[in-house]
Structure formats: structure tokens, C-alpha cells
């Protein structure tokens, strides 16, 4: 069985991004800039934000973390987003989710200027994804697609099953897989908690994508022999971090599988950097004209 190593693949992508950013800096006169808004003191969010900061530094981007009190009002949070929208040297704005209780993420995500929305969650970018138009794509599903491509695993013409229909993973991933074009063109089924015969459907998949948030839920009985399995899940358990697949069990039948950690997690951060570079290129081109 092939282990689809997201750590190694993401490192290669980061190296490419660092080279391109260094080459562009000379013409643009500035480096790409990412601003992260972190509200409250959620431990997991703090870790994610630290990892994103480190990745930015490594590729030569400027990164700013704005730490805001959990008790901030909705209006003050919107004002903070407006301030970042107005700054020319900030190419990407990321609002770390989840927000503390009492704050509504939807109007905040919608307030981020679509051209700075490096998480790809703004309705305009989501709509552009639906329509097959260029735009900033959500990082986790984009990371899944890039990992497949870099391992030359094409889902074209294959039966793909996505377990999970969240706005940040399952839904956009299903759209990307079913899009017309190379490295897509799959026939997609989306499963969720209302799905009848989940195991039967997942066993029919040539490409199985699991984004449920249920530790080690998927076992070999749910996997077609020879299937490619992408485990998006990250679960904190007593034994440490694990995915939504039972790795030992699924690896007995799958032809390829992502590890957790070291699979889609690093790919997600690499795609955040790629989106920031994409936004920077658009901004600096517009600023030069
Ligand atoms: P989410 O918003 O909680 O969505 C989970 C989805 O799984 C929902 O659509 C839910 O169905 C479905 N589901 C849950 N239990 C199920 C069951 N027993 N049978 C069938 N469907 C079930 O989670 P998410 O944000 O998409 O994240 C999913 C996982 O990916 C989590 O472990 C998260 O930590 C991880 N994640 C990883 C990355 C990364 O960088 N690697 C990024 C984002 C998320 P309903 O819609 O019917 O409730």
C-alpha cells in the first residue's frame, strides 16, 4: 500500500512558493502579507495559528497575528476586518474558526474582501467554485486535490464517495471532484449522517474521502479492495491525534492512504500559502497598472 505523504508533498510546494515569492519581490517591492485574526484562547486554534505563522515565515511571507479578546463585540470584529481590507500590504485575511460563543462567523466571513479571502469561504469565492470560475479555493479540499495530482492518482471516470458535507471540506471537495477537467471528472456521491447504508456506499468507492470528525470510524469493511482513501479527519484522543480512518485496518485493503498526522493537514497550510501568493500576484499586478 502507498502512503500518501502530505508532509513531503507540502514541503515541495512550500519550496516552490518560496522561490516564486522571492522572484516576485524584486518587481513588486514588497513581500506577500497574511493577517490572521485569532479571537479568544482556544488551544487548538492557537496551535493552528502558530503553524500557519511558521509556514509563512519559512516561505518569506510577512505574517501578522491579531489576537482579539473572546469578549469582543460583533461590530468591533467587523471593524477589525474592515481595517485589514483597507491595508495595501495585506494580501490575505484569515479568520481562525471556530469563533467564541456569541459571535457569528457568517457575517464576518462575508465581510472579508473576496480578493483577500485566502480561506476561500466567502460566498463569492464559493459561488465561483460552483460555477467553475477562477477564484480563491478552500484550502483543505484544494489540498486533497493537489495531493492526488502530485501522486498521479486521477479520479477521472472513477466513482468517488465523500463522507461529510460541511461547507469547509465535504461540499467544496465534492464540487472539485465532479468538476469538468483533468484531475477531476469523478462521479461523486456525498454521504452524511442521514445516509442509509453508509458502509455499502463507501465500499463502492474507487476513491474514498472521509471528513466526518469521528475518530477511526472507517475500517476495512467499509473500503473496496484497491481503493484510494483520503482521510481528512483530525481527532484528538487519549492515544493522541488520529484520523477518521482506522489506519491499520484500512491499510490492509486500500491501495493508497493518507496518514494522520502528516497527510491533509500540511497540504491545507500549503494551499493557504498558495492562495496568499495568488492574491499577492493579483494585488501587485493591479497596483502596478
Ligand atoms: P463537520 O462540520 O463536523 O462535518 C462533519 C460531517 O460528517 C457532517 O456532514 C456530518 O453529517 C458527517 N458525519 C458525522 N458523523 C457521521 C456519521 N456517523 N455518518 C455519516 N456522516 C457523518 O466537520 P468538518 O469541519 O467538515 O471536519 C471534518 C473532519 O476533518 C474533522 O475531523 C476536522 O477536524 C477535520 N479537518 C481537517 C482539516 C485539515 O487541515 N486536515 C481541515 C478541516 C477539517 P451531517 O451534515 O448530517 O451532520
PDB file of N, CA and C in Angstrom, residues 126 129-130 138 141 162 164-177 188 190 211:
ATOM      1  N   UNK A 126     -17.026  30.829  -3.019  1.00  0.00           N
ATOM      2  CA  UNK A 126     -17.755  29.559  -3.067  1.00  0.00           C
ATOM      3  C   UNK A 126     -18.593  29.477  -4.340  1.00  0.00           C
ATOM      4  N   UNK A 129     -16.470  28.806  -7.297  1.00  0.00           N
ATOM      5  CA  UNK A 129     -16.104  27.381  -7.350  1.00  0.00           C
ATOM      6  C   UNK A 129     -17.247  26.574  -7.988  1.00  0.00           C
ATOM      7  N   UNK A 130     -18.472  26.832  -7.537  1.00  0.00           N
ATOM      8  CA  UNK A 130     -19.650  26.141  -8.092  1.00  0.00           C
ATOM      9  C   UNK A 130     -19.739  26.318  -9.595  1.00  0.00           C
ATOM     10  N   UNK A 138     -11.190  26.930  -1.210  1.00  0.00           N
ATOM     11  CA  UNK A 138     -11.000  26.472   0.169  1.00  0.00           C
ATOM     12  C   UNK A 138      -9.778  25.546   0.270  1.00  0.00           C
ATOM     13  N   UNK A 141      -9.992  21.144   0.808  1.00  0.00           N
ATOM     14  CA  UNK A 141     -10.287  20.368  -0.407  1.00  0.00           C
ATOM     15  C   UNK A 141      -9.265  20.614  -1.520  1.00  0.00           C
ATOM     16  N   UNK A 162     -17.658  10.898  -0.949  1.00  0.00           N
ATOM     17  CA  UNK A 162     -17.197  11.850   0.067  1.00  0.00           C
ATOM     18  C   UNK A 162     -18.091  11.656   1.290  1.00  0.00           C
ATOM     19  N   UNK A 164     -19.174  13.319   4.530  1.00  0.00           N
ATOM     20  CA  UNK A 164     -19.122  14.654   5.152  1.00  0.00           C
ATOM     21  C   UNK A 164     -19.584  15.691   4.155  1.00  0.00           C
ATOM     22  N   UNK A 165     -20.401  16.635   4.614  1.00  0.00           N
ATOM     23  CA  UNK A 165     -20.934  17.666   3.706  1.00  0.00           C
ATOM     24  C   UNK A 165     -20.770  19.061   4.301  1.00  0.00           C
ATOM     25  N   UNK A 166     -19.695  19.266   5.071  1.00  0.00           N
ATOM     26  CA  UNK A 166     -19.506  20.599   5.660  1.00  0.00           C
ATOM     27  C   UNK A 166     -19.141  21.593   4.559  1.00  0.00           C
ATOM     28  N   UNK A 167     -19.348  22.883   4.879  1.00  0.00           N
ATOM     29  CA  UNK A 167     -19.023  23.936   3.906  1.00  0.00           C
ATOM     30  C   UNK A 167     -17.528  24.073   3.685  1.00  0.00           C
ATOM     31  N   UNK A 168     -16.729  23.642   4.691  1.00  0.00           N
ATOM     32  CA  UNK A 168     -15.285  23.859   4.538  1.00  0.00           C
ATOM     33  C   UNK A 168     -14.561  22.661   3.922  1.00  0.00           C
ATOM     34  N   UNK A 169     -15.157  21.472   4.024  1.00  0.00           N
ATOM     35  CA  UNK A 169     -14.475  20.305   3.448  1.00  0.00           C
ATOM     36  C   UNK A 169     -15.376  19.543   2.453  1.00  0.00           C
ATOM     37  N   UNK A 170     -16.352  18.824   2.976  1.00  0.00           N
ATOM     38  CA  UNK A 170     -17.095  17.867   2.144  1.00  0.00           C
ATOM     39  C   UNK A 170     -17.737  18.471   0.909  1.00  0.00           C
ATOM     40  N   UNK A 171     -18.490  19.565   1.118  1.00  0.00           N
ATOM     41  CA  UNK A 171     -19.238  20.136  -0.005  1.00  0.00           C
ATOM     42  C   UNK A 171     -18.300  20.664  -1.109  1.00  0.00           C
ATOM     43  N   UNK A 172     -17.329  21.547  -0.763  1.00  0.00           N
ATOM     44  CA  UNK A 172     -16.450  22.016  -1.846  1.00  0.00           C
ATOM     45  C   UNK A 172     -15.612  20.894  -2.464  1.00  0.00           C
ATOM     46  N   UNK A 173     -15.239  19.899  -1.667  1.00  0.00           N
ATOM     47  CA  UNK A 173     -14.452  18.784  -2.220  1.00  0.00           C
ATOM     48  C   UNK A 173     -15.273  18.021  -3.267  1.00  0.00           C
ATOM     49  N   UNK A 174     -16.551  17.808  -2.964  1.00  0.00           N
ATOM     50  CA  UNK A 174     -17.413  17.102  -3.917  1.00  0.00           C
ATOM     51  C   UNK A 174     -17.518  17.890  -5.222  1.00  0.00           C
ATOM     52  N   UNK A 175     -17.600  19.218  -5.113  1.00  0.00           N
ATOM     53  CA  UNK A 175     -17.685  20.053  -6.323  1.00  0.00           C
ATOM     54  C   UNK A 175     -16.383  19.953  -7.135  1.00  0.00           C
ATOM     55  N   UNK A 176     -15.245  20.004  -6.427  1.00  0.00           N
ATOM     56  CA  UNK A 176     -13.949  19.924  -7.129  1.00  0.00           C
ATOM     57  C   UNK A 176     -13.785  18.574  -7.838  1.00  0.00           C
ATOM     58  N   UNK A 177     -14.178  17.504  -7.156  1.00  0.00           N
ATOM     59  CA  UNK A 177     -14.024  16.168  -7.736  1.00  0.00           C
ATOM     60  C   UNK A 177     -14.914  15.986  -8.973  1.00  0.00           C
ATOM     61  N   UNK A 188     -19.535  11.547  -8.378  1.00  0.00           N
ATOM     62  CA  UNK A 188     -19.436  11.781  -6.928  1.00  0.00           C
ATOM     63  C   UNK A 188     -20.728  11.486  -6.169  1.00  0.00           C
ATOM     64  N   UNK A 190     -22.201  12.076  -2.196  1.00  0.00           N
ATOM     65  CA  UNK A 190     -21.923  12.714  -0.901  1.00  0.00           C
ATOM     66  C   UNK A 190     -22.730  12.000   0.177  1.00  0.00           C
ATOM     67  N   UNK A 211     -14.326  12.886   5.775  1.00  0.00           N
ATOM     68  CA  UNK A 211     -14.227  14.155   6.525  1.00  0.00           C
ATOM     69  C   UNK A 211     -15.428  14.228   7.463  1.00  0.00           C
TER      70      UNK A 211
END
